[in-house]
Amino acid sequence: THIMKRLYILLSCVLVSTTTLNAQNKKTESADKLFNQFEYVEAAKEYQKLVDKGQKDPYIYKQLADAYYNMYNPEEAAKWYAMVVKTPQEAETYFRYAQMLKATGKYEEANKQMATFAAKAPSDHRAKDFNQNPNYLPKLLNKQKAFNVKALDINSEGSDFGAILTNDNTLYFTSSRNKSKRTDGWNDEPYLDIYKSTMNEDKTFSKPEEVAQLNTKWHDGPVTISNDGNTMYFSRDSHCEKEYEKDKKLNTKFGQVYLYKATKDGDSWGNIKSLPFNNKDYSNSSPSLSKDGKTLYFSSNMPGSVGQTDIWKVAVNSDGTYGKPENMGTKINTEGKEQFPQITDDNILYFSSNGHIGLGGLDVYMVDLKTNNQIENVGKPVNSEKDDFAFSFNVTKNAGFFSSNRTGVDNMYWANPVCGVEATIVVTDAKTGALLTNARVSILDAKKNVLETQTTTANGEIKFPVDCNVAYSIQAAKDGYESGVFSIAATNGGKVKVPAPLNPI
C-alpha cells in the first residue's frame, strides 16, 4: 500500500478520467462509484468480481489497471494494462503502462510502450526526452554513486516519509503509524500525522513522538521549517476548513491539500493559518522554505501547471504577505508529476518526478538554481525501480534523507554523501613544459601498493577517482625520461590537479 499516493498525487477532480465520472452501465455502477470516490481498494474488488463472472469488457480492464496504478501495485496494474492495450488507447495509457513495467524491472518492454506513447504524443516533453535518448538506461545505471543509503531505525509498518532535519537535530516526518486513526479508502491505511524525533550524536534517533498540536483527524504533513526554527509551513487536508464543500459532482467528500503556516510558541506550535493562495479547486502541498525565508517552493496542480502536478514557488514578503505563485517552467516541469521540492541552504533544488527520464516510478532529481544547470537524475542507490521521493539535504549536518516504497511500503532512508576526489595528473617535460603523451602513471596507496596504472592522453593527462581524506603517491614514467614520484595530498572532496614534470635523460 502506498498512502503517499492518496495525498500527494493530487489527483484532483479535473484529472479524473471523464470516462469514469458516470457509470458506464448498470453492471459497473457500484464499482464506478467507489472508483470515483478514490476508494481504489474496494473498487478493484468489485471490478474483479465482474471479470470472475465472465465479463470480458475492455472498460473494466482499464478501470482495474488505473485502480492498481493509483494504489501503486505495479504487478497487477501491468497485468491489466497488457489487456487494455490490445486495442488502441490514448497516449497516457501507454505512459502509465511503461511506468508500471519499469517498476517491475521490465525495461525493454517498458521502452516499447514508451515508443508507442512518444509516437502518439510527439510534442509531449516526456516523449521528446525519450526520443532524444532512448538508450538512457545503461548510462543511468552506471552513474557514479553519489550517496550511500540506509533505512532509518524509526520506520514503522505504515507509511513514513518526508523527513527533514533541522539545525538543532530535530527530525520531522510524516507517518500513518497511528492505527487508532480512521483509514483512508484510497489504500486502506490510517490518515497521516506529523511526528518528530531527535538525532543523537551517534546518528541514532529517539523514539518518535506525535506533534499533537499540528495533527487533525485528517491528513497532516509533510513540513518545512525556517532557518531560525521558529516558523513552519506544512500540508494539510482541506477537510479541516470551515468552508469545505461536498463535491456533488463526484458524490464524495474528497478534499484538496492546502498549505498552512505555524509559529513556535515556547515548545509547541500555534497560530496556524491557511495560506491565501489555497483554493478548493486545486491542491498545494509539500512545502520547502529557502534559507533566507523569502521563497517557498511547493507542489501544485493549480491553473498554469504544465502537467498533473508541478513545482511552483512564491515570494514570502517581510510584512507577512505573499507574492503571486510562479511556475518553475518546462525545464523542471513535465506533463507527468513533479512533486516534493526541497531547497538546500546552498540553493540546490531536489524534487521527484515520473516525467523525466528515470529508473521507474518517481525518481529524485536535482538542479543547481545558482547556475541553472541541467536537471540531473541522482541515480542509484537513491533511485530505484519503485517510487523514490521527498529527498532533503541539511548542508550544515552534511546529512540527506529520502523516502521510497522499494520494500512495498513508504520508508525513510539516510542518504550519506559518498566523499570522492577527482585527481587529474598532468605529465610534462620538465625542461620545455611540453605535454607528454603515452606516459605510464601508477597510483599507490600509503603502503605503496599499486592501485591502478593508466597511460596519458594527448593532453598529457589522466584522471583518477580517489577517496577523501587519504594521501596517495604517483609514479610517472616515459621512455627517454627519468621516472618521477609525486604526491596527492589528503583532500576533503572536490578536484585536485597534480603536476608531474619529468626530466629528460
Coordinates of C-alpha atoms in Angstrom, one line a residue:
T1 CA 0.0 0.0 0.0
H2 CA 1.1 3.5 -0.7
I3 CA -0.5 6.3 1.2
M4 CA 1.7 8.9 -0.4
K5 CA -0.3 8.4 -3.5
R6 CA -3.6 9.5 -1.7
L7 CA -2.4 12.9 -0.6
Y8 CA 0.4 13.9 -2.9
I9 CA -0.5 12.6 -6.3
L10 CA -3.0 15.5 -6.0
L11 CA -5.4 13.7 -8.3
S12 CA -8.0 16.4 -8.2
C13 CA -11.4 16.3 -9.9
V14 CA -10.0 17.7 -13.2
L15 CA -7.6 14.8 -13.5
V16 CA -10.1 12.0 -13.1
S17 CA -10.7 10.5 -16.5
T18 CA -14.0 11.7 -17.8
T19 CA -14.9 8.2 -18.9
T20 CA -15.3 7.3 -15.2
L21 CA -17.4 10.1 -14.0
N22 CA -20.6 8.4 -14.9
A23 CA -21.2 4.7 -14.5
Q24 CA -20.6 3.0 -17.9
N25 CA -23.6 0.9 -17.3
K26 CA -25.7 -0.7 -14.6
K27 CA -23.2 -3.6 -14.3
T28 CA -20.3 -1.4 -13.2
E29 CA -22.3 1.3 -11.4
S30 CA -21.3 0.3 -7.8
A31 CA -17.6 -0.3 -8.8
D32 CA -17.5 3.0 -10.7
K33 CA -18.9 4.9 -7.7
L34 CA -16.1 3.6 -5.5
F35 CA -13.5 4.4 -8.2
N36 CA -14.9 8.0 -8.5
Q37 CA -14.6 8.3 -4.7
F38 CA -11.0 7.3 -4.9
E39 CA -11.7 4.1 -2.9
Y40 CA -9.5 2.1 -5.2
V41 CA -9.1 -1.0 -2.9
E42 CA -12.8 -1.7 -2.8
A43 CA -13.3 -0.6 -6.5
A44 CA -10.7 -3.1 -7.7
K45 CA -12.5 -5.9 -5.7
E46 CA -15.8 -5.0 -7.4
Y47 CA -14.4 -4.9 -10.9
Q48 CA -12.6 -8.2 -10.3
K49 CA -15.9 -9.8 -9.3
L50 CA -17.3 -8.8 -12.7
V51 CA -14.3 -10.3 -14.5
D52 CA -14.6 -13.5 -12.4
K53 CA -18.3 -13.7 -13.6
G54 CA -17.0 -13.8 -17.2
Q55 CA -17.2 -10.1 -18.1
K56 CA -14.7 -9.5 -20.9
D57 CA -15.0 -5.8 -21.1
P58 CA -12.1 -3.5 -22.1
Y59 CA -13.7 -0.7 -20.0
I60 CA -13.4 -2.9 -16.8
Y61 CA -9.8 -3.9 -17.7
K62 CA -8.9 -0.2 -18.0
Q63 CA -10.6 0.6 -14.6
L64 CA -8.8 -2.2 -12.9
A65 CA -5.5 -1.1 -14.4
D66 CA -6.0 2.5 -13.4
A67 CA -7.1 1.5 -9.9
Y68 CA -4.0 -0.6 -9.4
Y69 CA -1.9 2.2 -10.9
N70 CA -3.3 4.7 -8.4
M71 CA -2.8 2.2 -5.5
Y72 CA 0.8 1.7 -6.8
N73 CA 0.5 -2.0 -7.4
P74 CA 2.8 -2.3 -10.4
E75 CA 2.4 -6.1 -11.0
E76 CA -1.4 -6.0 -11.1
A77 CA -1.5 -2.7 -13.0
A78 CA 0.9 -4.0 -15.7
K79 CA -1.2 -7.2 -16.0
W80 CA -4.4 -5.3 -16.7
Y81 CA -2.7 -2.7 -18.9
A82 CA -1.4 -5.6 -21.1
M83 CA -5.1 -6.5 -21.7
V84 CA -6.1 -2.8 -22.3
V85 CA -3.5 -2.1 -25.0
K86 CA -4.8 -5.0 -27.2
T87 CA -7.0 -2.2 -28.6
P88 CA -5.7 1.3 -29.4
Q89 CA -5.6 3.7 -26.4
E90 CA -5.0 7.3 -25.6
A91 CA -1.3 8.2 -25.2
E92 CA -1.3 8.5 -21.4
T93 CA -2.3 4.8 -21.0
Y94 CA 0.9 3.7 -22.7
F95 CA 2.9 6.1 -20.5
R96 CA 1.3 4.6 -17.4
Y97 CA 1.9 1.0 -18.7
A98 CA 5.6 1.9 -19.3
Q99 CA 5.9 3.2 -15.7
M100 CA 4.4 0.0 -14.3
L101 CA 6.7 -2.1 -16.4
K102 CA 9.8 -0.1 -15.3
A103 CA 8.6 -0.5 -11.7
T104 CA 8.8 -4.3 -12.1
G105 CA 12.3 -4.1 -13.8
K106 CA 11.0 -4.9 -17.3
Y107 CA 12.9 -2.1 -19.1
E108 CA 12.9 -3.5 -22.6
E109 CA 9.1 -3.9 -22.6
A110 CA 8.7 -0.5 -20.9
N111 CA 10.7 1.1 -23.7
K112 CA 8.4 -0.4 -26.3
Q113 CA 5.4 1.1 -24.6
M114 CA 7.3 4.5 -24.3
A115 CA 7.9 4.4 -28.0
T116 CA 4.2 4.0 -28.7
F117 CA 3.5 6.8 -26.2
A118 CA 6.1 9.0 -27.9
A119 CA 4.6 8.3 -31.4
K120 CA 1.1 9.2 -30.1
A121 CA 2.2 12.4 -28.3
P122 CA 5.3 13.6 -30.1
S123 CA 5.1 17.2 -28.7
D124 CA 5.0 15.9 -25.1
H125 CA 8.2 16.8 -23.1
R126 CA 8.4 13.2 -21.9
A127 CA 8.2 11.9 -25.4
K128 CA 10.9 14.4 -26.6
D129 CA 13.2 13.3 -23.8
F130 CA 12.7 9.7 -24.6
N131 CA 13.2 10.2 -28.4
Q132 CA 16.4 12.1 -27.8
N133 CA 17.8 9.4 -25.5
P134 CA 16.1 6.1 -25.9
N135 CA 19.1 4.2 -24.6
Y136 CA 19.5 6.2 -21.5
L137 CA 19.4 3.3 -19.1
P138 CA 23.0 1.9 -19.2
K139 CA 24.3 5.5 -18.6
L140 CA 21.9 5.9 -15.6
L141 CA 22.7 2.5 -14.1
N142 CA 26.4 3.0 -14.4
K143 CA 26.4 6.5 -13.0
Q144 CA 28.9 7.1 -10.2
K145 CA 27.3 6.7 -6.8
A146 CA 26.8 10.0 -5.0
F147 CA 25.2 8.7 -1.8
N148 CA 25.3 5.6 0.5
V149 CA 21.8 4.7 1.7
K150 CA 20.5 3.0 4.8
A151 CA 16.9 2.6 6.2
L152 CA 16.2 4.7 9.3
D153 CA 15.6 2.7 12.5
I154 CA 12.4 4.6 13.3
N155 CA 10.4 3.4 10.3
S156 CA 7.0 1.7 11.2
E157 CA 4.8 -0.8 9.4
G158 CA 2.9 2.1 7.9
S159 CA 4.0 4.8 5.6
D160 CA 6.8 7.0 6.8
F161 CA 8.2 9.8 4.6
G162 CA 9.1 13.4 4.2
A163 CA 12.0 13.5 6.7
I164 CA 13.7 16.9 7.2
L165 CA 16.5 17.5 9.7
T166 CA 16.7 20.9 11.4
N167 CA 19.9 22.5 12.6
D168 CA 19.0 21.7 16.2
N169 CA 19.0 17.9 15.3
T170 CA 15.2 17.5 15.3
L171 CA 13.9 15.2 12.5
Y172 CA 10.3 16.0 11.4
F173 CA 8.5 13.4 9.3
T174 CA 5.0 12.3 8.3
S175 CA 3.6 8.8 9.2
S176 CA 0.5 6.7 9.1
R177 CA 1.7 4.7 12.2
N178 CA -1.3 5.8 14.4
K179 CA -3.6 2.8 13.9
S180 CA -6.3 4.3 16.1
K181 CA -6.9 6.8 13.2
R182 CA -9.7 6.2 10.7
T183 CA -8.4 4.7 7.5
D184 CA -8.4 6.1 4.0
G185 CA -10.3 4.2 1.3
W186 CA -7.7 5.2 -1.3
N187 CA -5.4 2.4 0.0
D188 CA -6.8 1.3 3.4
E189 CA -4.1 3.0 5.6
P190 CA -4.6 5.3 8.6
Y191 CA -4.6 9.0 7.9
L192 CA -1.2 10.8 8.1
D193 CA 0.2 12.7 11.1
I194 CA 3.3 14.8 11.8
Y195 CA 6.0 13.3 14.1
K196 CA 9.4 14.4 15.4
S197 CA 12.4 12.6 16.7
T198 CA 15.9 13.8 17.9
M199 CA 19.0 12.7 16.2
N200 CA 21.7 11.7 18.7
E201 CA 25.4 12.2 18.3
D202 CA 25.9 8.6 17.2
K203 CA 23.3 9.2 14.4
T204 CA 20.6 7.1 16.1
F205 CA 17.1 8.6 16.7
S206 CA 15.0 9.0 19.8
K207 CA 11.6 7.3 19.9
P208 CA 9.3 9.4 17.6
E209 CA 6.6 11.5 19.2
E210 CA 3.5 13.0 17.7
V211 CA 3.4 16.8 17.2
A212 CA -0.1 16.8 18.6
Q213 CA -0.9 20.5 18.2
L214 CA -0.5 20.1 14.4
N215 CA -2.4 16.9 13.8
T216 CA -6.1 16.5 13.0
K217 CA -8.3 13.5 12.2
W218 CA -7.4 14.1 8.5
H219 CA -4.1 14.1 6.7
D220 CA -1.3 16.3 8.1
G221 CA 2.3 16.8 6.7
P222 CA 4.9 17.0 5.5
V223 CA 6.6 20.1 6.9
T224 CA 9.3 22.6 6.3
I225 CA 10.9 24.8 8.9
S226 CA 12.6 28.2 8.8
N227 CA 16.4 28.5 9.4
D228 CA 15.8 30.0 12.9
G229 CA 13.4 27.2 13.7
N230 CA 10.5 29.5 14.6
T231 CA 8.3 29.2 11.5
M232 CA 6.8 26.1 10.0
Y233 CA 4.9 25.5 6.7
F234 CA 3.0 22.3 6.3
S235 CA 0.4 20.4 4.2
R236 CA -3.0 19.5 5.5
D237 CA -6.2 18.1 4.1
S238 CA -8.7 20.9 3.3
H239 CA -11.4 18.9 5.1
C240 CA -10.3 21.0 8.2
E241 CA -11.5 24.2 6.6
K242 CA -15.0 25.6 7.6
E243 CA -15.8 26.5 4.0
Y244 CA -15.0 22.9 2.8
E245 CA -17.8 21.8 0.5
K246 CA -19.0 18.5 -0.5
D247 CA -18.3 18.0 -4.2
K248 CA -21.6 16.9 -5.6
K249 CA -20.3 16.1 -9.0
L250 CA -18.2 13.3 -7.6
N251 CA -20.6 12.4 -4.7
T252 CA -17.6 12.2 -2.4
K253 CA -16.1 14.2 0.5
F254 CA -12.8 14.4 -1.4
G255 CA -10.8 17.4 -0.3
Q256 CA -7.8 19.3 -1.7
V257 CA -4.5 19.7 0.0
Y258 CA -3.7 23.1 1.5
L259 CA -0.6 24.8 2.8
Y260 CA -0.5 26.2 6.3
K261 CA 1.8 28.3 8.4
A262 CA 2.5 27.9 12.1
T263 CA 4.8 29.7 14.5
K264 CA 6.8 28.5 17.5
D265 CA 5.2 29.3 20.9
G266 CA 7.5 28.0 23.6
D267 CA 8.0 24.3 22.9
S268 CA 4.9 23.9 20.8
W269 CA 3.4 25.2 17.5
G270 CA 0.5 27.6 17.3
N271 CA -1.1 30.5 15.3
I272 CA -2.0 28.1 12.5
K273 CA -3.1 30.0 9.3
S274 CA -4.2 28.8 5.9
L275 CA -2.1 30.4 3.1
P276 CA -4.0 32.9 1.0
F277 CA -3.5 31.2 -2.3
N278 CA -5.1 27.9 -1.2
N279 CA -8.2 27.1 -3.3
K280 CA -10.9 24.5 -3.2
D281 CA -10.4 23.8 -6.9
Y282 CA -6.8 22.6 -6.7
S283 CA -4.1 21.4 -4.2
N284 CA -0.9 22.9 -2.8
S285 CA 1.4 20.6 -0.9
S286 CA 5.0 19.6 0.1
P287 CA 6.4 23.0 1.1
S288 CA 10.1 23.8 1.3
L289 CA 11.4 27.2 2.5
S290 CA 14.7 28.8 1.3
K291 CA 17.5 29.6 3.8
D292 CA 16.7 33.3 3.8
G293 CA 12.9 32.6 4.3
K294 CA 12.0 34.7 1.3
T295 CA 10.9 31.9 -1.2
L296 CA 8.5 29.0 -0.5
Y297 CA 8.7 26.1 -3.0
F298 CA 5.7 23.7 -3.2
S299 CA 3.9 21.2 -5.5
S300 CA 0.6 22.1 -7.1
N301 CA -1.9 21.4 -9.9
M302 CA -3.2 24.9 -9.9
P303 CA -4.1 26.5 -13.3
G304 CA -1.0 27.2 -15.3
S305 CA 0.5 23.8 -14.4
V306 CA 2.3 22.0 -17.3
G307 CA 1.4 18.5 -16.1
Q308 CA -0.5 16.7 -13.5
T309 CA 1.4 18.3 -10.6
D310 CA 4.2 20.9 -11.0
I311 CA 6.8 22.6 -8.8
W312 CA 5.9 26.2 -8.0
K313 CA 7.4 28.9 -5.9
V314 CA 6.0 32.0 -4.2
A315 CA 7.7 35.0 -2.6
V316 CA 7.3 35.4 1.2
N317 CA 7.3 39.1 1.9
S318 CA 8.7 40.6 5.1
D319 CA 5.3 42.0 6.0
G320 CA 3.8 38.5 6.1
T321 CA 2.1 38.7 2.7
Y322 CA 2.8 36.5 -0.3
G323 CA 3.6 37.2 -3.9
K324 CA 1.9 35.6 -6.8
P325 CA 2.8 31.9 -7.2
E326 CA 5.2 31.3 -10.1
N327 CA 5.5 28.0 -12.1
M328 CA 9.1 26.8 -12.2
G329 CA 8.9 26.3 -16.0
T330 CA 9.2 23.5 -18.5
K331 CA 12.9 22.7 -17.7
I332 CA 11.7 21.3 -14.4
N333 CA 8.1 20.5 -15.0
T334 CA 6.7 17.9 -17.5
E335 CA 3.3 16.6 -18.4
G336 CA 3.8 14.0 -15.7
K337 CA 4.1 14.5 -12.0
E338 CA 6.7 16.8 -10.4
Q339 CA 6.5 16.7 -6.6
F340 CA 8.3 17.1 -3.2
P341 CA 10.6 20.1 -3.9
Q342 CA 13.3 20.5 -1.3
I343 CA 15.6 23.5 -1.4
T344 CA 19.0 23.3 0.3
D345 CA 20.8 26.1 2.0
D346 CA 23.2 26.4 -0.9
N347 CA 20.3 26.7 -3.4
I348 CA 20.2 23.2 -4.9
L349 CA 16.7 22.1 -5.6
Y350 CA 15.9 18.4 -5.2
F351 CA 12.5 17.2 -6.5
S352 CA 10.8 14.0 -7.6
S353 CA 9.3 13.3 -11.0
N354 CA 8.0 10.5 -13.1
G355 CA 8.1 12.7 -16.3
H356 CA 11.9 13.0 -16.7
I357 CA 14.0 10.0 -17.8
G358 CA 14.4 7.7 -14.9
L359 CA 14.5 4.2 -13.5
G360 CA 10.8 3.8 -12.8
G361 CA 8.1 5.4 -10.7
L362 CA 9.1 8.7 -9.1
D363 CA 12.9 9.3 -9.2
V364 CA 14.8 12.0 -7.3
Y365 CA 16.4 14.8 -9.5
M366 CA 18.5 17.8 -8.7
V367 CA 19.1 21.2 -10.3
D368 CA 21.5 23.9 -9.1
L369 CA 19.4 27.1 -9.1
K370 CA 22.6 29.2 -8.7
T371 CA 23.9 28.2 -12.2
N372 CA 20.5 27.0 -13.6
N373 CA 22.3 23.9 -14.9
Q374 CA 20.7 20.8 -16.4
I375 CA 18.3 18.6 -14.4
E376 CA 20.3 15.6 -13.1
N377 CA 19.0 12.2 -12.1
V378 CA 20.6 11.5 -8.7
G379 CA 21.0 7.8 -9.8
K380 CA 21.2 4.6 -7.8
P381 CA 21.1 3.7 -4.9
V382 CA 18.8 6.7 -4.0
N383 CA 16.7 5.9 -7.1
S384 CA 15.2 2.5 -7.8
E385 CA 12.5 0.9 -10.0
K386 CA 9.9 1.9 -7.4
D387 CA 8.9 5.4 -6.1
D388 CA 11.8 7.4 -4.6
F389 CA 10.8 10.9 -3.3
A390 CA 11.0 13.6 -0.7
F391 CA 14.8 14.0 -0.8
S392 CA 16.0 16.6 1.7
F393 CA 19.6 17.6 2.5
N394 CA 20.9 19.5 5.5
V395 CA 24.1 21.2 4.4
T396 CA 25.3 22.1 8.0
K397 CA 25.0 18.5 9.1
N398 CA 26.0 17.0 5.7
A399 CA 23.1 14.6 6.0
G400 CA 20.5 13.7 3.4
F401 CA 17.2 11.8 3.8
F402 CA 14.7 10.4 1.3
S403 CA 11.7 8.2 1.1
S404 CA 11.0 5.1 -1.0
N405 CA 8.5 2.3 -1.4
R406 CA 11.1 -0.1 -2.6
T407 CA 10.2 -2.6 0.1
G408 CA 6.5 -2.3 -0.6
V409 CA 5.7 0.5 1.9
D410 CA 7.0 4.0 2.2
N411 CA 10.1 4.1 4.4
M412 CA 12.6 6.8 5.2
Y413 CA 16.3 6.4 4.3
W414 CA 19.6 8.1 5.1
A415 CA 21.4 9.5 2.0
N416 CA 25.0 9.9 3.2
P417 CA 27.2 11.7 0.6
V418 CA 30.0 9.5 -0.9
C419 CA 33.0 11.6 -0.5
G420 CA 35.3 11.4 -3.5
V421 CA 38.2 13.4 -5.1
E422 CA 38.9 13.6 -8.8
A423 CA 42.6 13.8 -9.2
T424 CA 44.0 15.0 -12.6
I425 CA 47.7 14.2 -13.1
V426 CA 49.4 16.2 -15.8
V427 CA 52.7 14.8 -17.1
T428 CA 55.0 17.3 -18.8
D429 CA 58.6 17.7 -19.9
A430 CA 60.4 19.5 -17.0
K431 CA 62.6 21.5 -19.3
T432 CA 60.2 22.6 -22.1
G433 CA 56.8 22.2 -20.4
A434 CA 55.6 20.1 -23.3
L435 CA 52.7 17.8 -22.5
L436 CA 53.8 14.1 -22.6
T437 CA 51.5 11.6 -24.4
N438 CA 51.7 7.8 -23.6
A439 CA 53.4 8.3 -20.2
R440 CA 52.6 5.5 -17.7
V441 CA 51.1 6.7 -14.5
S442 CA 50.5 4.5 -11.4
I443 CA 48.7 5.5 -8.3
L444 CA 49.9 4.0 -5.0
D445 CA 48.3 3.8 -1.6
A446 CA 50.1 4.6 1.7
K447 CA 51.6 1.1 1.8
K448 CA 53.0 1.6 -1.7
N449 CA 50.5 -0.9 -3.3
V450 CA 49.8 0.0 -6.9
L451 CA 46.1 0.6 -7.2
E452 CA 45.8 1.4 -10.9
T453 CA 48.0 2.2 -13.9
Q454 CA 47.0 4.4 -16.9
T455 CA 48.6 5.9 -19.9
T456 CA 48.4 9.7 -20.5
T457 CA 46.2 11.0 -23.3
A458 CA 47.2 13.6 -26.0
N459 CA 46.9 16.4 -23.4
G460 CA 49.3 14.7 -21.1
E461 CA 46.5 13.9 -18.5
I462 CA 45.0 11.0 -16.7
K463 CA 42.2 11.2 -14.2
F464 CA 41.9 9.0 -11.0
P465 CA 38.9 9.0 -8.6
V466 CA 40.4 8.7 -5.1
D467 CA 39.0 8.7 -1.6
C468 CA 38.5 11.7 0.6
N469 CA 41.0 12.5 3.4
V470 CA 43.5 9.9 2.2
A471 CA 47.0 10.7 0.8
Y472 CA 48.3 8.8 -2.3
S473 CA 51.5 8.8 -4.3
I474 CA 52.0 8.8 -8.0
Q475 CA 54.7 7.2 -10.1
A476 CA 55.1 8.6 -13.7
A477 CA 57.4 7.1 -16.3
K478 CA 58.1 7.5 -20.0
D479 CA 60.9 6.3 -22.3
G480 CA 63.7 8.9 -22.6
Y481 CA 62.8 10.4 -19.2
E482 CA 63.7 9.8 -15.6
S483 CA 60.9 8.3 -13.6
G484 CA 59.3 10.7 -11.1
V485 CA 57.4 10.2 -7.8
F486 CA 54.7 12.8 -6.8
S487 CA 52.1 13.0 -4.0
I488 CA 48.4 13.6 -3.8
A489 CA 47.6 15.3 -0.5
A490 CA 44.6 14.3 1.5
T491 CA 41.6 16.4 0.4
N492 CA 38.1 16.7 1.6
G493 CA 36.3 16.2 -1.7
G494 CA 36.4 18.1 -5.0
K495 CA 39.0 18.1 -7.7
V496 CA 42.8 18.3 -7.4
K497 CA 45.4 18.9 -10.2
V498 CA 48.8 17.2 -9.7
P499 CA 51.7 18.5 -11.9
A500 CA 54.1 15.6 -12.8
P501 CA 57.2 17.2 -14.6
L502 CA 59.7 14.5 -15.8
N503 CA 63.4 15.3 -16.5
P504 CA 64.7 14.1 -19.9
I505 CA 67.6 11.6 -19.7

